[in-house]
PDB file of C-alpha atoms in Angstrom:
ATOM      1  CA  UNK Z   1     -14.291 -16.248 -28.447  1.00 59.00           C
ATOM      2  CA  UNK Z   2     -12.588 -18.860 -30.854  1.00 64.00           C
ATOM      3  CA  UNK Z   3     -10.140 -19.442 -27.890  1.00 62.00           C
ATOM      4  CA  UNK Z   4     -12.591 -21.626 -26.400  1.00 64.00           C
ATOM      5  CA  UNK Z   5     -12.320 -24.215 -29.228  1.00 68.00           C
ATOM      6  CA  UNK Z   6     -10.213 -26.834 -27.815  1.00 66.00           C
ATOM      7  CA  UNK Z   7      -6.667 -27.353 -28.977  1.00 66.00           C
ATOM      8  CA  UNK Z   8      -5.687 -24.144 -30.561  1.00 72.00           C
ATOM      9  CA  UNK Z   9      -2.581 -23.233 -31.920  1.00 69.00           C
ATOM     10  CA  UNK Z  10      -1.083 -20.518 -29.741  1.00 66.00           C
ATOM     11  CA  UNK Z  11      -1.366 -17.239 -31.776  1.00 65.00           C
ATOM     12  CA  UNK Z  12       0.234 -15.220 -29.230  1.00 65.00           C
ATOM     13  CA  UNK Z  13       3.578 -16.780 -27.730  1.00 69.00           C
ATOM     14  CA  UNK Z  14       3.577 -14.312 -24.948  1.00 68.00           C
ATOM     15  CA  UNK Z  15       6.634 -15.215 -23.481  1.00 72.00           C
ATOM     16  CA  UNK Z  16       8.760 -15.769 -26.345  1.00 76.00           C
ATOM     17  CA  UNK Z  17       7.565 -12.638 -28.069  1.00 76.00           C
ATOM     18  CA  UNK Z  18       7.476 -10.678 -24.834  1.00 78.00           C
ATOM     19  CA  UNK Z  19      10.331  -8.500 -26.670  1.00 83.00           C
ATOM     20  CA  UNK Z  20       9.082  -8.358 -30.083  1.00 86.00           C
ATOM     21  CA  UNK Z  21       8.279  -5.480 -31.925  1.00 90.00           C
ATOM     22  CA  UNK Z  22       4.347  -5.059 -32.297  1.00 91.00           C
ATOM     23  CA  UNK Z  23       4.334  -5.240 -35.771  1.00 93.00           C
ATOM     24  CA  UNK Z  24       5.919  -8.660 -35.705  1.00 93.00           C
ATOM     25  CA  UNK Z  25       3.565  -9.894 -32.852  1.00 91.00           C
ATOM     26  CA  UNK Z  26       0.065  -8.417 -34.932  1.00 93.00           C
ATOM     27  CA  UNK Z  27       2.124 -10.166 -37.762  1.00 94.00           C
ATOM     28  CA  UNK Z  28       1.899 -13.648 -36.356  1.00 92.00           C
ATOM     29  CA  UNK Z  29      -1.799 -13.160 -34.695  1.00 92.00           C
ATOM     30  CA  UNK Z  30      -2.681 -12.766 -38.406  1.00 94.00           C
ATOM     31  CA  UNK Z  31      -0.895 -14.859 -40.200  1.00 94.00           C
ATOM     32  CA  UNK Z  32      -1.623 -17.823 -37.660  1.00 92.00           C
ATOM     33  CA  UNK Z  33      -5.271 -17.153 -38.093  1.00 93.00           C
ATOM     34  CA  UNK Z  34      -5.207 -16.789 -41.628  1.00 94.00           C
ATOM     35  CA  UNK Z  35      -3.344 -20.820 -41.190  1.00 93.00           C
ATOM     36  CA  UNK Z  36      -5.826 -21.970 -39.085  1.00 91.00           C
ATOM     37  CA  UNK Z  37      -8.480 -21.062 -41.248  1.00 92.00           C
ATOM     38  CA  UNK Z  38      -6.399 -22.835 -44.089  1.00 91.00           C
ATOM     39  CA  UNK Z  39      -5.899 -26.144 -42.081  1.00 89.00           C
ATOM     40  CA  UNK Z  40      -9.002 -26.905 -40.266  1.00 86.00           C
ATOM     41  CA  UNK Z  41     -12.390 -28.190 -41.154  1.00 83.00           C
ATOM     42  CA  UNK Z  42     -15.393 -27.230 -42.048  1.00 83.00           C
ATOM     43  CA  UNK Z  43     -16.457 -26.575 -38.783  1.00 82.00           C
ATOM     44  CA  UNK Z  44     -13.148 -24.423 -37.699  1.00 84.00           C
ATOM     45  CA  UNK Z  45     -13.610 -22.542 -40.750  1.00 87.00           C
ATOM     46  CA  UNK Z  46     -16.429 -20.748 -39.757  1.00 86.00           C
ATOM     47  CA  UNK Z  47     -14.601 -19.352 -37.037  1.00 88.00           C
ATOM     48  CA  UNK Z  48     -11.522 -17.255 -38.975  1.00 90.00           C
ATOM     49  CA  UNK Z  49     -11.045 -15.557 -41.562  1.00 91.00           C
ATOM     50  CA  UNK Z  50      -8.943 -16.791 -44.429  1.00 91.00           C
ATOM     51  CA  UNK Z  51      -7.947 -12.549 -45.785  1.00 93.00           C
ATOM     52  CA  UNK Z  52      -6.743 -11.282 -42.308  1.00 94.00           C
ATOM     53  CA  UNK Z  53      -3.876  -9.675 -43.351  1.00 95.00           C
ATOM     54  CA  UNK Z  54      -2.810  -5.767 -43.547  1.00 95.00           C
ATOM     55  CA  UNK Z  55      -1.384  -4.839 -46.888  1.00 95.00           C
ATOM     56  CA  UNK Z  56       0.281  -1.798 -45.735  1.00 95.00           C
ATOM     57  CA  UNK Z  57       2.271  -3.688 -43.155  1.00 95.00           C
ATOM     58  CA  UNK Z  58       2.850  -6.594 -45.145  1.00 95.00           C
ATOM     59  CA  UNK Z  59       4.185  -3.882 -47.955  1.00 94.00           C
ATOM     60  CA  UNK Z  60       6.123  -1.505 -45.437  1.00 94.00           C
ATOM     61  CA  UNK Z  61       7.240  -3.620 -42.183  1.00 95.00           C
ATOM     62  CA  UNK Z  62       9.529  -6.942 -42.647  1.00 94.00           C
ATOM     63  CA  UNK Z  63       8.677  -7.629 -39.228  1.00 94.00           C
ATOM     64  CA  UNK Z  64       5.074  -8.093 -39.962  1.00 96.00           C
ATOM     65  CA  UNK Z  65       6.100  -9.580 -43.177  1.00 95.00           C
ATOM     66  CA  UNK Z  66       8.329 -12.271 -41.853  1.00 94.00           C
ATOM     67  CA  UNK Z  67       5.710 -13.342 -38.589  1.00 94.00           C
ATOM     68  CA  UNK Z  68       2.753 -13.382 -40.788  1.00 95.00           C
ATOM     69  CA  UNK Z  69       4.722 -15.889 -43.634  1.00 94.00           C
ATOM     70  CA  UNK Z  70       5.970 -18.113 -40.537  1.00 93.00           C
ATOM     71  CA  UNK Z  71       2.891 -18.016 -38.987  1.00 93.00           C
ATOM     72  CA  UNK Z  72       0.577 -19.186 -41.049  1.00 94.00           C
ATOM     73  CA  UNK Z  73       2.867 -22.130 -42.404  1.00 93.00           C
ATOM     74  CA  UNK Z  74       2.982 -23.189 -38.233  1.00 91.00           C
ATOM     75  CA  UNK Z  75      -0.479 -22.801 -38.257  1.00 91.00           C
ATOM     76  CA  UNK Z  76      -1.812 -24.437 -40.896  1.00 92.00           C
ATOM     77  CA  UNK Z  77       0.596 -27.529 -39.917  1.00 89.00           C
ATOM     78  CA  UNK Z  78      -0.685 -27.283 -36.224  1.00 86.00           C
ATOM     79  CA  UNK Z  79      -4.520 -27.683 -37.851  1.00 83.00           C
ATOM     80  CA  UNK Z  80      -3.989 -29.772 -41.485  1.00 83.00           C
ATOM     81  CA  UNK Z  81      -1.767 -32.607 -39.607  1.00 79.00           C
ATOM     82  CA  UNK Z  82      -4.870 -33.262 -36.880  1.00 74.00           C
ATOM     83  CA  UNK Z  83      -7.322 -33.653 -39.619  1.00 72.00           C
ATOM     84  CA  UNK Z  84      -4.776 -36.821 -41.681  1.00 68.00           C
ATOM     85  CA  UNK Z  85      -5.419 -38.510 -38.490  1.00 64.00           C
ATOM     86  CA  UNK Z  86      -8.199 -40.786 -37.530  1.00 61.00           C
ATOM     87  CA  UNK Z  87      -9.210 -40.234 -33.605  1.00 60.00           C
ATOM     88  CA  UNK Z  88      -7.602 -44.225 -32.812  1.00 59.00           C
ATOM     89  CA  UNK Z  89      -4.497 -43.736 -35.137  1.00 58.00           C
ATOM     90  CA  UNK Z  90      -3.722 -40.342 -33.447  1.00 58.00           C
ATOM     91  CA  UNK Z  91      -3.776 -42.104 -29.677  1.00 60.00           C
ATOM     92  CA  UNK Z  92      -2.240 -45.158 -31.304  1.00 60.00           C
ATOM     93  CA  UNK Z  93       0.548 -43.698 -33.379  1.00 58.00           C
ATOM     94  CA  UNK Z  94       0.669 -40.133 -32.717  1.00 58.00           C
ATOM     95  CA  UNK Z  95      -0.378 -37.213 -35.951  1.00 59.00           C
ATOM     96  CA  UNK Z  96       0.496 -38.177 -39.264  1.00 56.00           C
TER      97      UNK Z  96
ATOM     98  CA  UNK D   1     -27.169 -28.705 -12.128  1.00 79.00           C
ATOM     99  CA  UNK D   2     -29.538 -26.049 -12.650  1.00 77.00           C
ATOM    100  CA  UNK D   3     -26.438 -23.387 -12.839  1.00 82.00           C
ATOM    101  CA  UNK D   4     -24.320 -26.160 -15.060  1.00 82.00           C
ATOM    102  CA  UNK D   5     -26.921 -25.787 -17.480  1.00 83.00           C
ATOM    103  CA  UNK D   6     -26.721 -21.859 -17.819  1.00 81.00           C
ATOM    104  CA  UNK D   7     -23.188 -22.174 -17.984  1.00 79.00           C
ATOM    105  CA  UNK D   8     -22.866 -24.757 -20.714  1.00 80.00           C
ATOM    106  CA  UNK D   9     -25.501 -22.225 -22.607  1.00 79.00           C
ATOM    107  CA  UNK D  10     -23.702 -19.351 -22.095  1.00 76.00           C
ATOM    108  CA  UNK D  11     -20.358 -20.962 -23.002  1.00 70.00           C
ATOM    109  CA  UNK D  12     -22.093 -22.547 -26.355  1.00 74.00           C
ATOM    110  CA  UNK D  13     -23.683 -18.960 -27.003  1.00 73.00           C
ATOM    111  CA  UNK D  14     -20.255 -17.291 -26.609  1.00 67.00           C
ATOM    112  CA  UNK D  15     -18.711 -19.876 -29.133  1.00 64.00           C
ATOM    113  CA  UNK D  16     -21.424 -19.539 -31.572  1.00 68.00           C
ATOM    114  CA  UNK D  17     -21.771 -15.612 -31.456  1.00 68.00           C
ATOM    115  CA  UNK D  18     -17.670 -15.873 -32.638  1.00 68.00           C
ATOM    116  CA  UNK D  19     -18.508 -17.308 -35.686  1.00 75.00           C
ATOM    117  CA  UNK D  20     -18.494 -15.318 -38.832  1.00 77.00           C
ATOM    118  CA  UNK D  21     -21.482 -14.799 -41.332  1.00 77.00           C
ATOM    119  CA  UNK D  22     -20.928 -15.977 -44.067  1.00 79.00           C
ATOM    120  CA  UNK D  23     -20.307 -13.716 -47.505  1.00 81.00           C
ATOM    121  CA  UNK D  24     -21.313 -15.904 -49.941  1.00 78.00           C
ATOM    122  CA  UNK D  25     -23.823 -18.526 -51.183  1.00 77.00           C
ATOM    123  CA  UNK D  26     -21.298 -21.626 -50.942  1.00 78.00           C
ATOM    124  CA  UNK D  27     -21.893 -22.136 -54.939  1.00 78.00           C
ATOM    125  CA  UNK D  28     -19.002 -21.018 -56.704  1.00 81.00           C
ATOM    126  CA  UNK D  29     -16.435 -21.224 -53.463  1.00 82.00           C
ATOM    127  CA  UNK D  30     -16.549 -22.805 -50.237  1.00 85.00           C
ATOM    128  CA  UNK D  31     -19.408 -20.549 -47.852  1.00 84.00           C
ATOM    129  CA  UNK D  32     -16.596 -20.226 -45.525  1.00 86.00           C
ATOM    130  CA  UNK D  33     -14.321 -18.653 -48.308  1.00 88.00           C
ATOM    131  CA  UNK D  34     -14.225 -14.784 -47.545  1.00 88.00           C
ATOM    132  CA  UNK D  35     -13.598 -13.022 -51.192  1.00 87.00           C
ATOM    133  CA  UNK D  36     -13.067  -9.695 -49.864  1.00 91.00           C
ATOM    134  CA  UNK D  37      -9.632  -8.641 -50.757  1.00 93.00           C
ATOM    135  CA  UNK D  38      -7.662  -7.477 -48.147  1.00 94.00           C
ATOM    136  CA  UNK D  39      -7.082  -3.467 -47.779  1.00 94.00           C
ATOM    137  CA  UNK D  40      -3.657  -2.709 -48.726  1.00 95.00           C
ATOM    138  CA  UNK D  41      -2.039  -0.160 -51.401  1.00 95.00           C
ATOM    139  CA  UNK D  42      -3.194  -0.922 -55.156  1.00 93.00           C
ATOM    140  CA  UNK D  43      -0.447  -3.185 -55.977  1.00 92.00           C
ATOM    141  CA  UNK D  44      -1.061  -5.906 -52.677  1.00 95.00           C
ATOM    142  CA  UNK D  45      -4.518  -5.847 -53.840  1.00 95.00           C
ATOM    143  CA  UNK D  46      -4.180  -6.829 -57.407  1.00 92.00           C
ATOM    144  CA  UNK D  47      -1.900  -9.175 -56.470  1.00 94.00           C
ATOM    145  CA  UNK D  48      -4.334 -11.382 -53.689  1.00 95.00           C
ATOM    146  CA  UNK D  49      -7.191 -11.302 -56.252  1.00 93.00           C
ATOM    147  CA  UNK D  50      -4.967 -12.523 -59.212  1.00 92.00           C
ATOM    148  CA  UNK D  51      -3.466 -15.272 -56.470  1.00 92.00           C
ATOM    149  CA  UNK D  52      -6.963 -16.079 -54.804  1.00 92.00           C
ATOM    150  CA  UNK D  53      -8.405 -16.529 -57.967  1.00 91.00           C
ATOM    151  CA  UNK D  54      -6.073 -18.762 -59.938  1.00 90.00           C
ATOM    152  CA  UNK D  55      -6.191 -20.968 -56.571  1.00 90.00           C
ATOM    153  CA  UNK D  56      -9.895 -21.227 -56.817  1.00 88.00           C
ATOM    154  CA  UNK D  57     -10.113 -21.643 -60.584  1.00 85.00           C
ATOM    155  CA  UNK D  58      -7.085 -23.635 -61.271  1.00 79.00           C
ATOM    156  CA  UNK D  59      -6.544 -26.411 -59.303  1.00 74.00           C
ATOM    157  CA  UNK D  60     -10.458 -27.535 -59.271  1.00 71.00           C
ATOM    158  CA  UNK D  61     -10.932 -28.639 -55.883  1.00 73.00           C
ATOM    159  CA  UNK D  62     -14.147 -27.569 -55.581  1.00 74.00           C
ATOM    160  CA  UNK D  63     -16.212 -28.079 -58.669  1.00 77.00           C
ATOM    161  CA  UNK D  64     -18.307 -24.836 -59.415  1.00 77.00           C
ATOM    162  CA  UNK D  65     -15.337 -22.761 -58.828  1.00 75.00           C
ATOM    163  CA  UNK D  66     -14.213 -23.468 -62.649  1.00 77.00           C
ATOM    164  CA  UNK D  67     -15.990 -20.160 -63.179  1.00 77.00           C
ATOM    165  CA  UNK D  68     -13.018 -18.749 -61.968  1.00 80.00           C
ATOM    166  CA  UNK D  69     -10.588 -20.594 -64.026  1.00 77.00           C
ATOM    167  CA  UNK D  70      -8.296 -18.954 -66.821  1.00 72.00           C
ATOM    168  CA  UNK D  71      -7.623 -20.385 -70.248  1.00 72.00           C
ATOM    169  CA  UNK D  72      -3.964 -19.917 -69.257  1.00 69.00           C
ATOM    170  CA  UNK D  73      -4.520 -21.664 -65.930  1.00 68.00           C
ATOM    171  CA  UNK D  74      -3.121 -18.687 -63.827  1.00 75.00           C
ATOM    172  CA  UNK D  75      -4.062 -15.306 -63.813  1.00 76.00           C
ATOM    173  CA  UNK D  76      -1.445 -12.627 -63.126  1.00 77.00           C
ATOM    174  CA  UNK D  77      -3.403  -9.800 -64.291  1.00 76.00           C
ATOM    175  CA  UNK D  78      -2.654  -7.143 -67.210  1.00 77.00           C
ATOM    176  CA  UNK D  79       1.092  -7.770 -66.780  1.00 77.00           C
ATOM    177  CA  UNK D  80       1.661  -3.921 -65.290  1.00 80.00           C
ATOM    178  CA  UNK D  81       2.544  -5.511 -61.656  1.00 81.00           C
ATOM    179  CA  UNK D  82       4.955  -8.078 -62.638  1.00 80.00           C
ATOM    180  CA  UNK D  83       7.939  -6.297 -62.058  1.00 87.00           C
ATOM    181  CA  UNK D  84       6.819  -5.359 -58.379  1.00 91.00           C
ATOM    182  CA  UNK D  85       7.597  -7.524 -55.181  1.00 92.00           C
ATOM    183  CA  UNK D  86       4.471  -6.540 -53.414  1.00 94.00           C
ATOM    184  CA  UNK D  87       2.472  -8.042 -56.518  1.00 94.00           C
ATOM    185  CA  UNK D  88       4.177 -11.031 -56.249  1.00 93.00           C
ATOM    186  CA  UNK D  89       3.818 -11.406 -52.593  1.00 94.00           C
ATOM    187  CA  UNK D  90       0.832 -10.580 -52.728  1.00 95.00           C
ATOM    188  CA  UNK D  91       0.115 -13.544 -55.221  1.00 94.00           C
ATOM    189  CA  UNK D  92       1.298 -16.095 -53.194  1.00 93.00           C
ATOM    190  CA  UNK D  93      -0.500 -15.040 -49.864  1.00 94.00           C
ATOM    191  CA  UNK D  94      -3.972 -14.868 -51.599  1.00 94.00           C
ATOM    192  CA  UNK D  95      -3.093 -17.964 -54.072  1.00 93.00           C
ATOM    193  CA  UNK D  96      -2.100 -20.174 -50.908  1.00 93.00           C
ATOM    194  CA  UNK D  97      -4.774 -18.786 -48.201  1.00 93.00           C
ATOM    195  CA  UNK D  98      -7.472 -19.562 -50.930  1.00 92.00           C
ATOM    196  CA  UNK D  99      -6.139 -22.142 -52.461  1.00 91.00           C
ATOM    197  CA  UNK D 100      -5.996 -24.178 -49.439  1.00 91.00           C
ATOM    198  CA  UNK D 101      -8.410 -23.312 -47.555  1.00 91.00           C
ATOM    199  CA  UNK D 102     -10.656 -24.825 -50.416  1.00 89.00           C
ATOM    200  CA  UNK D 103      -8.554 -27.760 -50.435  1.00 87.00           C
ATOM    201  CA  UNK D 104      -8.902 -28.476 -47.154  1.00 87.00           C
ATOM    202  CA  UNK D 105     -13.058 -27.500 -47.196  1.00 86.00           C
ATOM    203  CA  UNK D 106     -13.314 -30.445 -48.862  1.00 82.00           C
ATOM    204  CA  UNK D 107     -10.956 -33.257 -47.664  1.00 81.00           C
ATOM    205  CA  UNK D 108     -11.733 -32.581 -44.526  1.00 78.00           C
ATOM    206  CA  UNK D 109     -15.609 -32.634 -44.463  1.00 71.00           C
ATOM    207  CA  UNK D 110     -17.599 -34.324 -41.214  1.00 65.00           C
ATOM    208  CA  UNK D 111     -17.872 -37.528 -42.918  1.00 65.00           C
ATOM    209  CA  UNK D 112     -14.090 -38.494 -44.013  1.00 65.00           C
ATOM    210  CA  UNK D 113     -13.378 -40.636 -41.221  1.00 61.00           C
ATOM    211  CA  UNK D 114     -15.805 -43.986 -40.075  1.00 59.00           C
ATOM    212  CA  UNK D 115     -18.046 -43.429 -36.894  1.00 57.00           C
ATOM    213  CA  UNK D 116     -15.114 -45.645 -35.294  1.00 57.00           C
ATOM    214  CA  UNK D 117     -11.856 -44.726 -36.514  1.00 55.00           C
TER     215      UNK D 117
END
């Protein structure tokens, strides 16, 4: 139900990844929420979980490997550069 | 109005009933810090709790978690795992995910900005 937070990062690119393998999709769904969790607040923190990721996978599958490590760096980004920004600056002069 | 009302309460129950409990006090780590290690084989595992817990105990951004600090300043275990890339992977997702995470539990608190900015 964390969808309903406003502003998310999109953890799903459904078109662009309408061909991936599933491994690489469940790779980025991970990863991403493992980045949000890194890059929010205090609040968003409560909301994902900082160890979702699948050992196995990330030991046997580059796919899941590779999604989860590119994830979670767009992620955190997507998160860590709204909370440098006061609410004024960030209409003013755009995200730090 | 009446039915804006029970939908603004059902939306703000859905949200809330998403959040996680927490696993922890909030003393030694942030109380949204999850110290479960991931499940993974043997070597994935060693590797997140050495990472996770030189993030938490050596760069000391939150100030009880020096109980998790290492003379050495990083911990990377016996040694036995060194040679193996899932270790090391390992190391850096759990060193990174924690290490931020706590970073950013307390730079970006409630209060940071002024009521106006």
């Amino acid at each position: 139900m964390a969808f309903l937070l406003p502003n998310r990062p999109d953890d799903a690119f459904d078109e662009d990844l309408e061909h991936a393998s599933l491994e690489f999709k469940q790779g980025w769904k991970d990863g991403c929420e493992v980045g949000m969790a890194s890059g929010s607040n205090t609040f968003y923190k409560m909301f994902y979980r900082q160890n979702k990721v699948d050992g196995y996978k990330i030991a046997n599958s580059p796919d899941y490997k590779a999604a989860w490590g590119n994830a979670f760096w767009y992620c955190y980004r997507y998160d860590s550069v709204k909370q440098k920004s006061s609410i004024w600056g960030s209409i003013l002069k755009g995200y730090e | 109005m009446f039915m804006l009302k029970k939908l603004t309460i059902l939306v703000s129950f859905l949200v809330i009933a998403s959040c996680r409990l927490p696993t922890n006090f909030g003393f030694y780590q942030p109380i949204t810090l999850d110290l479960t290690v991931p499940d993974g084989p043997p070597e994935y595992k060693a590797g997140w709790h050495n990472g996770c817990r030189t993030g938490l105990g050596s760069i000391k951004y939150f100030a009880n978690s020096q109980v998790y600090s290492d003379p050495d300043g990083t911990d990377f275990g016996s040694g036995i795992y060194q040679h193996d890339k899932v270790y090391q992977t390992a190391w850096g997702h759990g060193f990174f995910a924690c290490n931020i995470h706590t970073g950013s539990f307390v730079a970006y608190h409630s209060m940071q900005k002024m009521p106006l900015n």
